[in-house]
Short mmCIF file of C-alpha atoms and ligand atoms in Angstrom, two decimals:
data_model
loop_
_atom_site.label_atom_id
_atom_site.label_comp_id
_atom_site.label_asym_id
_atom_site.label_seq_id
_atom_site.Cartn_x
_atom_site.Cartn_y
_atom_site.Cartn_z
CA UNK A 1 -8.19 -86.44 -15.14
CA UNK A 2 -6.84 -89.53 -16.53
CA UNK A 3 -3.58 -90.51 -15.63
CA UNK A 4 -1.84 -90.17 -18.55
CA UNK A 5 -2.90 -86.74 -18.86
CA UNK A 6 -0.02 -85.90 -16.40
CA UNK A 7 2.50 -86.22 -19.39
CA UNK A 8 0.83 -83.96 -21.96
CA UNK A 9 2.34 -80.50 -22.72
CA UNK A 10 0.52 -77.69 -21.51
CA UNK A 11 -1.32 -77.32 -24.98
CA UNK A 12 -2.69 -80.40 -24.93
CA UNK A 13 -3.64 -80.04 -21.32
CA UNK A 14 -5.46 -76.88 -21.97
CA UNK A 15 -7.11 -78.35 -24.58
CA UNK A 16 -8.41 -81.83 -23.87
CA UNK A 17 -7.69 -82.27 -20.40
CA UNK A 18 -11.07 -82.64 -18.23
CA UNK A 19 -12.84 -83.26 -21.85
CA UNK A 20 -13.48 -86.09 -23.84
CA UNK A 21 -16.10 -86.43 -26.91
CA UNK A 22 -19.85 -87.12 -25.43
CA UNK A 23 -20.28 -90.63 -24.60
CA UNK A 24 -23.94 -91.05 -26.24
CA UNK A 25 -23.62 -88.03 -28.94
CA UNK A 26 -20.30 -88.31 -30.28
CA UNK A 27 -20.30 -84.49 -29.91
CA UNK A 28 -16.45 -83.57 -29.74
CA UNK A 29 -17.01 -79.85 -28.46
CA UNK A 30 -17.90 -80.55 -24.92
CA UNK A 31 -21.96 -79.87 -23.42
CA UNK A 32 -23.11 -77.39 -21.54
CA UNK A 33 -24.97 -79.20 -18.17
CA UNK A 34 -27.55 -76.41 -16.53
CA UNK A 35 -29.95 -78.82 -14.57
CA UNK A 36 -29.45 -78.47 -10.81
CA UNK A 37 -31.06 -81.99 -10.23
CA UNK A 38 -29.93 -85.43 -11.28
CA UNK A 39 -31.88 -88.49 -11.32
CA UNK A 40 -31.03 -90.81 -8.92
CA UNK A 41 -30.60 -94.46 -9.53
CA UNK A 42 -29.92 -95.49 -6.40
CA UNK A 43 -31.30 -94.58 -2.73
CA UNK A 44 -28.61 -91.88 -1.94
CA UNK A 45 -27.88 -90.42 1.76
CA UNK A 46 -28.81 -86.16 1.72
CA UNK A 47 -25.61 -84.86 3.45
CA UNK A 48 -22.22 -83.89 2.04
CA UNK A 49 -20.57 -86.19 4.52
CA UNK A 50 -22.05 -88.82 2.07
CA UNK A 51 -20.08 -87.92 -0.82
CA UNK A 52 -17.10 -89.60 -2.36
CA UNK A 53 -14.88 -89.30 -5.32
CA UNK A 54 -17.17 -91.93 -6.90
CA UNK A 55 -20.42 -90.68 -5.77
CA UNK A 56 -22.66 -89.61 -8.86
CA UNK A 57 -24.06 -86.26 -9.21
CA UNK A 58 -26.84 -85.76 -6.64
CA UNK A 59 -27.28 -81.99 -6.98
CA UNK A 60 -25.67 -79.09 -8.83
CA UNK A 61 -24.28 -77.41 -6.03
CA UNK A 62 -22.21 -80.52 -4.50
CA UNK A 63 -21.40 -81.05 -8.11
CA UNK A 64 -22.12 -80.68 -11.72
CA UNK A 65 -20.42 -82.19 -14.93
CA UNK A 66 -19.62 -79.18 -16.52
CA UNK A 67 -17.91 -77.59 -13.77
CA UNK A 68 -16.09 -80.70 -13.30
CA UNK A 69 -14.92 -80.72 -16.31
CA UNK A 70 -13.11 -77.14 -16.08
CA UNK A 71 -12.31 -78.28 -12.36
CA UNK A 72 -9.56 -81.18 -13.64
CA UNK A 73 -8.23 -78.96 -16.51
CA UNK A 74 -7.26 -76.70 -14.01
CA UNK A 75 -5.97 -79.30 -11.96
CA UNK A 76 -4.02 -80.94 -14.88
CA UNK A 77 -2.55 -77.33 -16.18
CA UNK A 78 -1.26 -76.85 -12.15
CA UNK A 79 -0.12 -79.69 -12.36
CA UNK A 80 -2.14 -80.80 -8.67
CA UNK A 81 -4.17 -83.31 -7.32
CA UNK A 82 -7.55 -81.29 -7.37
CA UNK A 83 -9.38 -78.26 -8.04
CA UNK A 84 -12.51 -76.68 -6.60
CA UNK A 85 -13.85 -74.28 -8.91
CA UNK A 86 -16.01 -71.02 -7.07
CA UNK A 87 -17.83 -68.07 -7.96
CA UNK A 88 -15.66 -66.08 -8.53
CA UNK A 89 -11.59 -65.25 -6.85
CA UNK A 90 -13.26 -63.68 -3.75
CA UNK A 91 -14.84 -66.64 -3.38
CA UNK A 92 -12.14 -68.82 -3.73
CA UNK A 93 -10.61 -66.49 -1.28
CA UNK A 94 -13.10 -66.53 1.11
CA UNK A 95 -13.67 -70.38 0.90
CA UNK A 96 -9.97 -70.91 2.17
CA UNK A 97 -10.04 -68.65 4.71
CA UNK A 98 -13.02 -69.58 6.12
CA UNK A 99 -13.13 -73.18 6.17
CA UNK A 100 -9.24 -73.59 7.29
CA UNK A 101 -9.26 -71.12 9.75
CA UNK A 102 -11.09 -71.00 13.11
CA UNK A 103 -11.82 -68.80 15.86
CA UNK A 104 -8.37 -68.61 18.02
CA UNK A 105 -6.23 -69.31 14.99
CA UNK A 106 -4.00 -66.93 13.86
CA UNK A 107 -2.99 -66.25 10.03
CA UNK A 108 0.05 -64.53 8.27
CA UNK A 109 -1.76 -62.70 5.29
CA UNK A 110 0.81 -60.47 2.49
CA UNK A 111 0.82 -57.17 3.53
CA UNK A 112 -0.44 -56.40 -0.14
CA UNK A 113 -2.46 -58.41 -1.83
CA UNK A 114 -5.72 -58.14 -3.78
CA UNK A 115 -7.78 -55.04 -2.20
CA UNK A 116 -10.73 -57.19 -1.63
CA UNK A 117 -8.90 -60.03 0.03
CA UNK A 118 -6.90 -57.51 2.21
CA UNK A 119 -9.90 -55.56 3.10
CA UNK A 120 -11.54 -59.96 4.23
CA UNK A 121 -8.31 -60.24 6.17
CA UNK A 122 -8.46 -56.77 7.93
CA UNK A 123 -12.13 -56.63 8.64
CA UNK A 124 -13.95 -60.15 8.38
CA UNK A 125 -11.50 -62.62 9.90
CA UNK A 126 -11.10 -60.90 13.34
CA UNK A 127 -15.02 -60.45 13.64
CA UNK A 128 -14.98 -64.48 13.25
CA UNK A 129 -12.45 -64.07 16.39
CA UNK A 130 -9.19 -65.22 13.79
CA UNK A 131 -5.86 -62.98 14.66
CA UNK A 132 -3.92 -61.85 11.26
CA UNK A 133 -0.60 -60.28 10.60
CA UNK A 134 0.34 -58.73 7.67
CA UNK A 135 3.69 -58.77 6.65
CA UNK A 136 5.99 -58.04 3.84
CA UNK A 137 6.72 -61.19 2.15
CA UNK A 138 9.13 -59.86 -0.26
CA UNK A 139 11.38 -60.47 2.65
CA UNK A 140 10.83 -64.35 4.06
CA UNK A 141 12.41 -63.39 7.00
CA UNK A 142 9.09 -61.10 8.00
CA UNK A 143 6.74 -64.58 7.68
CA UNK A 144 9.35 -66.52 10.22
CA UNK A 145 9.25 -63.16 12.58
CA UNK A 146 5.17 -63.32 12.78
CA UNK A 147 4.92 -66.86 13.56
CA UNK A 148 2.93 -67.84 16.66
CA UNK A 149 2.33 -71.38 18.06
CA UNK A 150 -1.39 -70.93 16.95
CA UNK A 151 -0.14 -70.01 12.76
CA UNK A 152 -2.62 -71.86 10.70
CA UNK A 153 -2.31 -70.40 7.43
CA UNK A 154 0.34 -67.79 5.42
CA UNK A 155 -1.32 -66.63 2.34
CA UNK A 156 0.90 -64.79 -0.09
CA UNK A 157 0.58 -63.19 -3.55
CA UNK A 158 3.11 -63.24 -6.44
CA UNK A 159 3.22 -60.95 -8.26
CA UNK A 160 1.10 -58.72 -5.76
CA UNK A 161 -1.79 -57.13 -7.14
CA UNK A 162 -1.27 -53.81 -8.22
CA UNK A 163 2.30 -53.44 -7.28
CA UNK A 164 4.18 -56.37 -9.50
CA UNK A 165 6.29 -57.31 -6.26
CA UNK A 166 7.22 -60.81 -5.84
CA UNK A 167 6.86 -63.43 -2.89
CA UNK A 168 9.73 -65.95 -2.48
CA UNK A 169 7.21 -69.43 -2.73
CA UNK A 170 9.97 -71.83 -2.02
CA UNK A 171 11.09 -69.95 1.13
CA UNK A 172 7.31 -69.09 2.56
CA UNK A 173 6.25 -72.65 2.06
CA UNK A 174 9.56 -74.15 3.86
CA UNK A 175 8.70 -71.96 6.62
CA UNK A 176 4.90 -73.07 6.70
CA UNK A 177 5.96 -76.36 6.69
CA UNK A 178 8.30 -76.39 9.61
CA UNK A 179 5.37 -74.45 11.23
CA UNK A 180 3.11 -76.95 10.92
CA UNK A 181 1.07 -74.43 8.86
CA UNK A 182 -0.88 -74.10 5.45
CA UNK A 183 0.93 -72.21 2.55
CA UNK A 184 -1.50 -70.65 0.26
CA UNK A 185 -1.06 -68.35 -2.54
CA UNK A 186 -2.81 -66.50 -4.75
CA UNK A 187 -1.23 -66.65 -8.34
CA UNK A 188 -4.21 -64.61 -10.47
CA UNK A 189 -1.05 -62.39 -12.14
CA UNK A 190 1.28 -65.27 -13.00
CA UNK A 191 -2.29 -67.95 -14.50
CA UNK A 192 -1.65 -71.70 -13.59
CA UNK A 193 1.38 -71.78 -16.10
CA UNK A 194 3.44 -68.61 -14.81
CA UNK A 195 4.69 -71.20 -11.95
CA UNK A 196 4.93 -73.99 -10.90
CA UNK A 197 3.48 -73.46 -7.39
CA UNK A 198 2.98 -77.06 -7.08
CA UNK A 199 6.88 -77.88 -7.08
CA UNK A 200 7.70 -74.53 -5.28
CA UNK A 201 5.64 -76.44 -2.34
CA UNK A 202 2.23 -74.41 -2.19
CA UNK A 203 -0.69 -76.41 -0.17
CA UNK A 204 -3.03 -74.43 -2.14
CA UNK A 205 -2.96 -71.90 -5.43
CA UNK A 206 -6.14 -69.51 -5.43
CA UNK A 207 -7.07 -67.95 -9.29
CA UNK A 208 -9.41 -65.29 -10.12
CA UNK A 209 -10.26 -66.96 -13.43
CA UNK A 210 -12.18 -64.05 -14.33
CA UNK A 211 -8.46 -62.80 -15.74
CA UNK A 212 -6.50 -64.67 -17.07
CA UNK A 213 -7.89 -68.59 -17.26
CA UNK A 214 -10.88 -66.97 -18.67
CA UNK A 215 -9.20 -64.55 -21.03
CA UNK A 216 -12.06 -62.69 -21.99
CA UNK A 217 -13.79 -60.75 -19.78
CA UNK A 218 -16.91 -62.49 -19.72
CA UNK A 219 -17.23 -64.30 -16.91
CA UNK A 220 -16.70 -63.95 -13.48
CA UNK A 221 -15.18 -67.02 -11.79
CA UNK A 222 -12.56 -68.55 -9.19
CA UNK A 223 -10.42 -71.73 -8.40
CA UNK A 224 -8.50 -73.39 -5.76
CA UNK A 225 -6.19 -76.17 -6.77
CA UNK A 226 -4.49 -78.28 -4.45
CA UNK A 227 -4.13 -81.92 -3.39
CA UNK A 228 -7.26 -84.11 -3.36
CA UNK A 229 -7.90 -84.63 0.62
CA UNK A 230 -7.44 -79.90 0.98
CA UNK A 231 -9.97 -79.75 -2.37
CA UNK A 232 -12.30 -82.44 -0.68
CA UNK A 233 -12.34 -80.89 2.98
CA UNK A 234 -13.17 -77.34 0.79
CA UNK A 235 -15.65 -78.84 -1.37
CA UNK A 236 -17.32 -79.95 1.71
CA UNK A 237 -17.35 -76.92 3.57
CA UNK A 238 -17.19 -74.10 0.86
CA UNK A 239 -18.65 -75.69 -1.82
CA UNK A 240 -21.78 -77.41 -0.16
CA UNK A 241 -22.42 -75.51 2.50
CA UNK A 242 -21.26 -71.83 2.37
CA UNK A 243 -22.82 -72.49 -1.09
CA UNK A 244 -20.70 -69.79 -3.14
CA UNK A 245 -20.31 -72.40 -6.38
CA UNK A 246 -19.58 -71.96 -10.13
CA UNK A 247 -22.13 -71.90 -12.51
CA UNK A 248 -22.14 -74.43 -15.17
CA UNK A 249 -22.49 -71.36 -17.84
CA UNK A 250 -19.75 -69.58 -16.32
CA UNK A 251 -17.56 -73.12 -16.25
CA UNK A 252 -18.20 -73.60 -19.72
CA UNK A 253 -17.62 -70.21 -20.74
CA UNK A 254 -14.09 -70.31 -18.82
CA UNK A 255 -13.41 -73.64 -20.19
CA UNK A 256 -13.29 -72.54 -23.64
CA UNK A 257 -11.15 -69.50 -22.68
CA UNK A 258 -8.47 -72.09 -20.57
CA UNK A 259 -8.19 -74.05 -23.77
CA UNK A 260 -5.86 -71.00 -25.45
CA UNK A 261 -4.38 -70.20 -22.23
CA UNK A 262 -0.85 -71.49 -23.07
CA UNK A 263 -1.17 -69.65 -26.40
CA UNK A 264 -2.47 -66.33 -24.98
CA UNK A 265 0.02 -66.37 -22.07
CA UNK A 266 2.85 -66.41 -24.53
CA UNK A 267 1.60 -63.52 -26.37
CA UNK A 268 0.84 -61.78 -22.95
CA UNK A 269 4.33 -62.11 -22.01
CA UNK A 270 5.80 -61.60 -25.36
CA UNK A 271 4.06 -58.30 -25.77
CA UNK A 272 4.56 -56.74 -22.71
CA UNK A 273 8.33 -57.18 -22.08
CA UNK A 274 8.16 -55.24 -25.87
CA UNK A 275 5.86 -52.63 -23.70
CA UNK A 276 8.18 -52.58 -20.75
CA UNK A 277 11.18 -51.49 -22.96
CA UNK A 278 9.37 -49.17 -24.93
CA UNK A 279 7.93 -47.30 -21.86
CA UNK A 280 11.54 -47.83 -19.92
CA UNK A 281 12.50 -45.37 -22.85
CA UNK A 282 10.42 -42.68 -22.54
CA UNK A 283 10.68 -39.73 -20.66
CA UNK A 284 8.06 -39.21 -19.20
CA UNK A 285 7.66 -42.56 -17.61
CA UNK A 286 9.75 -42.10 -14.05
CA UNK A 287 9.53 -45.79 -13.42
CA UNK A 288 8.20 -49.41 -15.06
CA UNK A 289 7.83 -52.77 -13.16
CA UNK A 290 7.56 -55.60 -15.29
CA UNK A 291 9.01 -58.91 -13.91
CA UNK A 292 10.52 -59.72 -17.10
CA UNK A 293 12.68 -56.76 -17.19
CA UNK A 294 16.31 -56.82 -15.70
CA UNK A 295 15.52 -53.39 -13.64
CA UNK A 296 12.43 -55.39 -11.87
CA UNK A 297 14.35 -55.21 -7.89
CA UNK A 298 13.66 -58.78 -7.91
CA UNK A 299 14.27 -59.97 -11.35
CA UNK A 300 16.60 -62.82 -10.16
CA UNK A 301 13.78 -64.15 -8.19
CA UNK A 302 11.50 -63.87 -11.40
CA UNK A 303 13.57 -65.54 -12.88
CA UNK A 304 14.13 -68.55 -10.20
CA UNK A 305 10.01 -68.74 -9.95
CA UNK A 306 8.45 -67.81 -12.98
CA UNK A 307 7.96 -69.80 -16.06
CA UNK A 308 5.85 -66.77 -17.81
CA UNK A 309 6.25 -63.31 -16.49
CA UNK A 310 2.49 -62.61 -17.81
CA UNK A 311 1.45 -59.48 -19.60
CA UNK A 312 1.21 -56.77 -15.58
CA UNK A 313 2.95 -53.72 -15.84
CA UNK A 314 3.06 -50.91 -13.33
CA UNK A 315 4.55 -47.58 -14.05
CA UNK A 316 4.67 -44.33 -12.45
CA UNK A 317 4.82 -40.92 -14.14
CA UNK A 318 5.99 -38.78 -11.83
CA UNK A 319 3.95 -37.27 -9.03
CA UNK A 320 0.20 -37.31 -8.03
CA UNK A 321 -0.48 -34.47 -10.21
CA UNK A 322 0.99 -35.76 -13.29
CA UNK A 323 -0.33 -39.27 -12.74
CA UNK A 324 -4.01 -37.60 -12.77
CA UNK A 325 -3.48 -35.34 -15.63
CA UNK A 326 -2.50 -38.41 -17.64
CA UNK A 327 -5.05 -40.83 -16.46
CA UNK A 328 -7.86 -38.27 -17.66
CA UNK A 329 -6.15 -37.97 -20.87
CA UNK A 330 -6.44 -41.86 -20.80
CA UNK A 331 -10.10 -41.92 -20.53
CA UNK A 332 -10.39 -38.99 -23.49
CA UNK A 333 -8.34 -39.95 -25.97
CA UNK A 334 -7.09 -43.89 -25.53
CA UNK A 335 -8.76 -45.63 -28.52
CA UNK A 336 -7.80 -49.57 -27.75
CA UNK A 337 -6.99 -49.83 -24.59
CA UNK A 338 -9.83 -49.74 -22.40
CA UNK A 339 -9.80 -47.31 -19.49
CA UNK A 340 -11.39 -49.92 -17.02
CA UNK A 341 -10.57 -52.25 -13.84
CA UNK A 342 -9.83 -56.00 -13.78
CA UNK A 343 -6.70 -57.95 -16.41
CA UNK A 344 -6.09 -60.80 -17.95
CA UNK A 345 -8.40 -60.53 -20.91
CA UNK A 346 -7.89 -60.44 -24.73
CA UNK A 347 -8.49 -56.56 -24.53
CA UNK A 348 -5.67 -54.62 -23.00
CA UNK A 349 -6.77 -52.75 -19.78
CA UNK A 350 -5.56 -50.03 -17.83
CA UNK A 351 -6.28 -48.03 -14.27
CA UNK A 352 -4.43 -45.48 -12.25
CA UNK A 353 -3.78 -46.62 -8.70
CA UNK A 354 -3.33 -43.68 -6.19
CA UNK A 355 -0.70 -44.78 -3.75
CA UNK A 356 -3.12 -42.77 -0.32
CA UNK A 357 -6.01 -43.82 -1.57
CA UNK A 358 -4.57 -47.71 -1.42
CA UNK A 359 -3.47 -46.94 2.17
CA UNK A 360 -6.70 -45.75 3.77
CA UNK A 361 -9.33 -48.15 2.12
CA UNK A 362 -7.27 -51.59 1.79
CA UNK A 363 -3.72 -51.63 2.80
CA UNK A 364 -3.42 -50.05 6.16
CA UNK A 365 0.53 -50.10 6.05
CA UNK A 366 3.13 -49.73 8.87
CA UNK A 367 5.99 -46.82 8.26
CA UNK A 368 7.77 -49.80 7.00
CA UNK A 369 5.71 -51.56 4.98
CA UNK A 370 4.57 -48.20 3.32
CA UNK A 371 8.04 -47.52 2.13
CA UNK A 372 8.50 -51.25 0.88
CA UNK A 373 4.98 -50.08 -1.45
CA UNK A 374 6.43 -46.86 -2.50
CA UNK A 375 9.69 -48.22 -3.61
CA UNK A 376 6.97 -49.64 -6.48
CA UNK A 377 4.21 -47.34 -6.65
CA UNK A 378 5.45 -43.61 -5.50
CA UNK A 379 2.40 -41.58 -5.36
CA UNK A 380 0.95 -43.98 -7.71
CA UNK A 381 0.72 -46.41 -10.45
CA UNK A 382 -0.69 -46.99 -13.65
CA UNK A 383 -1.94 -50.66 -14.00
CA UNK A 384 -1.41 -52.28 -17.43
CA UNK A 385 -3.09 -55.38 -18.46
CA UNK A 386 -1.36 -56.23 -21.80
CA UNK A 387 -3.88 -57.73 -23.89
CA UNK A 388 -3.54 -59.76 -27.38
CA UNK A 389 -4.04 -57.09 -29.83
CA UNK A 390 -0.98 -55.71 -32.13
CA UNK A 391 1.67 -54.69 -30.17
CA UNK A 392 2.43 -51.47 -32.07
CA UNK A 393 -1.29 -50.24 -32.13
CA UNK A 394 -1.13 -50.87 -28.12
CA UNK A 395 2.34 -48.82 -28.62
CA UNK A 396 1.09 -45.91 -30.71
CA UNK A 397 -2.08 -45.71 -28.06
CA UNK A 398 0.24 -44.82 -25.07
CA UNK A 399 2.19 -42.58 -27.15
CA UNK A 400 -0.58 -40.12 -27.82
CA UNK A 401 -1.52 -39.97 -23.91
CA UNK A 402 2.32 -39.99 -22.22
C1 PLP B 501 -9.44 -60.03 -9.42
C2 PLP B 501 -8.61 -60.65 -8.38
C3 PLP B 501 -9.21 -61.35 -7.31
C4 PLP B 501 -10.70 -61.41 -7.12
O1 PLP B 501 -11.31 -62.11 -8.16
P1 PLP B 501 -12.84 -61.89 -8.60
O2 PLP B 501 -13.02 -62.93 -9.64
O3 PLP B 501 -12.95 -60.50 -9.11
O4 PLP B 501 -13.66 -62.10 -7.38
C5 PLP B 501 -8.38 -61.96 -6.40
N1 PLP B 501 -7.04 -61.88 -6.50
C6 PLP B 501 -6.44 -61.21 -7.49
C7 PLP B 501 -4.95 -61.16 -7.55
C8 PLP B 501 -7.21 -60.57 -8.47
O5 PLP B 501 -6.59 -59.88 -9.43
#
């Protein structure tokens, strides 16, 4: 990223930022780079210890144009130092944990999170001999009370994934810093422009850009963004030698989704705090998290943190009963909106989210901590993923199934 690049708006960013028209070609769209090899011009050392900023490209895995080029438009649209793009979010995921973390250390992981990364925290890291807590972060003062002298890393989630509750980032990365600890966070529901994690004091912002930096549900993909000397230690460790890179395809593909993601994120938002209402008023909705709406429990917080309240919504229908009835009159009779996992996309998506199941597989709550979910969720949730089409025909959809 150019320097300059710093003080373009977030449409420019999206757009040009990590681009610029093909030195030899004059092509303006930007190439696609598949070789895995590059010819050398110079006698090169083989180990990633050799690498630097300026060090060419050697070999697709330690680096490849293409990928580089979506890795500083993420970087510029954080609004960070440096990105590492990976395979996909569980990669990123896994790359953070993995290389920061150590046998002995101890981490402070959100209570709920992404299933996947909360099953990694509950079941990998402790065979790799690394302690984890998992608190409530909707409440900092949980984080502070898990502490330990050996705290490496808090990772949080805001909004968690699939409940829509909110982490306070300012707060957890205060208290990571007095720790002496690593704040990261993983901000898949909010995209890079829902907040400014950067300026809220996050070390390091994870993305499943298989949502929404991608858009389109046609690549699988991940990023962590932080400052250059985090992103370099990662791209050392995760990158080279765990191996679990981004393909240039998948880069490119991603690329051309980030480019509308200011423009699709507005849309996102603007459509689903229409949704939000709309299902507020219905009857047989029992209860709708949005963070956009004024009945979200943290709303003020939202508010505080979030530039763009993105296009998740969770509601409940009543009890478990109900909540099936109506998710197999979702897969019948919905004619847009896809019955299907994963968000983000141009598509709206929806999935019903039993509450027990959660518990057993991935979130293995206290008494507590179970109450704090149900307050969202009751016996479950339905899982929205407002996508761009017309927001009545999205409207009319749900009608015909609630
Ligand atoms: C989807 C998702 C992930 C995992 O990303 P993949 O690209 O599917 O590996 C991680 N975190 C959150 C919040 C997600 O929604």
């Amino acid at each position: 990223m150019t320097d300059d690049h710093r003080t373009f708006g977030p449409m420019t960013k999206a757009i040009h930022s990590g681009e610029e028209p093909d030195a030899t070609t004059g092509a303006s769209a930007p190439a696609l780079h598949l070789s895995s090899t590059f010819v050398s011009d110079s006698v090169e050392g083989f180990s990633a210890h050799n690498i630097t900023e300026d060090t060419p490209y050697v070999y697709g895995r330690w680096g490849n144009p293409t990928v580089t080029m979506l890795e500083n438009k993420l970087a510029a649209l954080q609004g960070a130092e440096a990105c590492l793009c990976t395979a996909s979010g569980m990669a990123a995921a896994s790359s953070m944990f993995l290389t920061l973390l150590g046998q002995g250390d101890h981490a402070i992981v959100s209570d709920v999170c992404y299933a996947g990364v909360a099953e990694l925290a509950h079941d990998t890291l402790p065979r790799m001999g690394i302690e984890v807590s998992f608190v409530d972060m909707s409440q900092s003062s949980n984080v502070v009370a898990a502490l330990k002298s050996n705290t490496r890393l808090i990772h949080s989630e805001s909004p968690a994934n699939p409940i829509g509750r909110l982490s306070d980032l300012r707060a957890i990365s205060e208290i990571a810093r007095g720790a002496h600890a690593l704040h990261s966070t993983d901000s898949t529901f909010a995209s890079p422009l829902g907040q400014d994690s950067i300026a809220l004091g996050v070390d390091l912002i994870m993305h499943s850009a298989t949502k929404y930096i991608g858009g389109h549900g046609d690549a699988l993909g991940g990023a962590i963004i932080g400052s250059s000397d985090l992103i370099q230690t990662l791209r050392f460790e995760a990158g080279i030698h765990h191996g679990g890179i981004l393909s240039p395809f998948n880069a490119w593909l991603i690329s051309r989704g980030a480019a509308t993601l200011p423009l699709r994120l507005e849309r996102h938002q603007s459509s689903a705090l229409t949704i939000a209402q709309w299902l507020e008023s219905q009857s047989s909705v029992t209860k709708v998290i949005y963070p956009g709406l004024p009945s979200h429990p943290q709303y003020k917080l939202a508010q505080s943190q979030m530039t763009n309240t993105s296009g998740m919504i969770a509601f409940q229908v009543g009890d478990l009963a109900k909540g099936q009835s109506i998710a197999n009159a979702m897969i019948e009779k919905l004619a847009i909106i896809h019955y299907a996992v994963s968000l983000g996309h141009h598509r709206s998506l929806i999935y019903w989210m039993e509450t027990e199941e959660l518990m057993k597989t991935s979130f293995r709550l206290t008494k507590d901590q179970a109450k704090s979910y149900r307050e969202f969720t009751g016996d479950g949730i339905f899982r929205l993923s407002v996508g761009l089409e017309d927001t009545d025909d999205l409207i009319a959809d749900l009608a015909q199934v609630l």
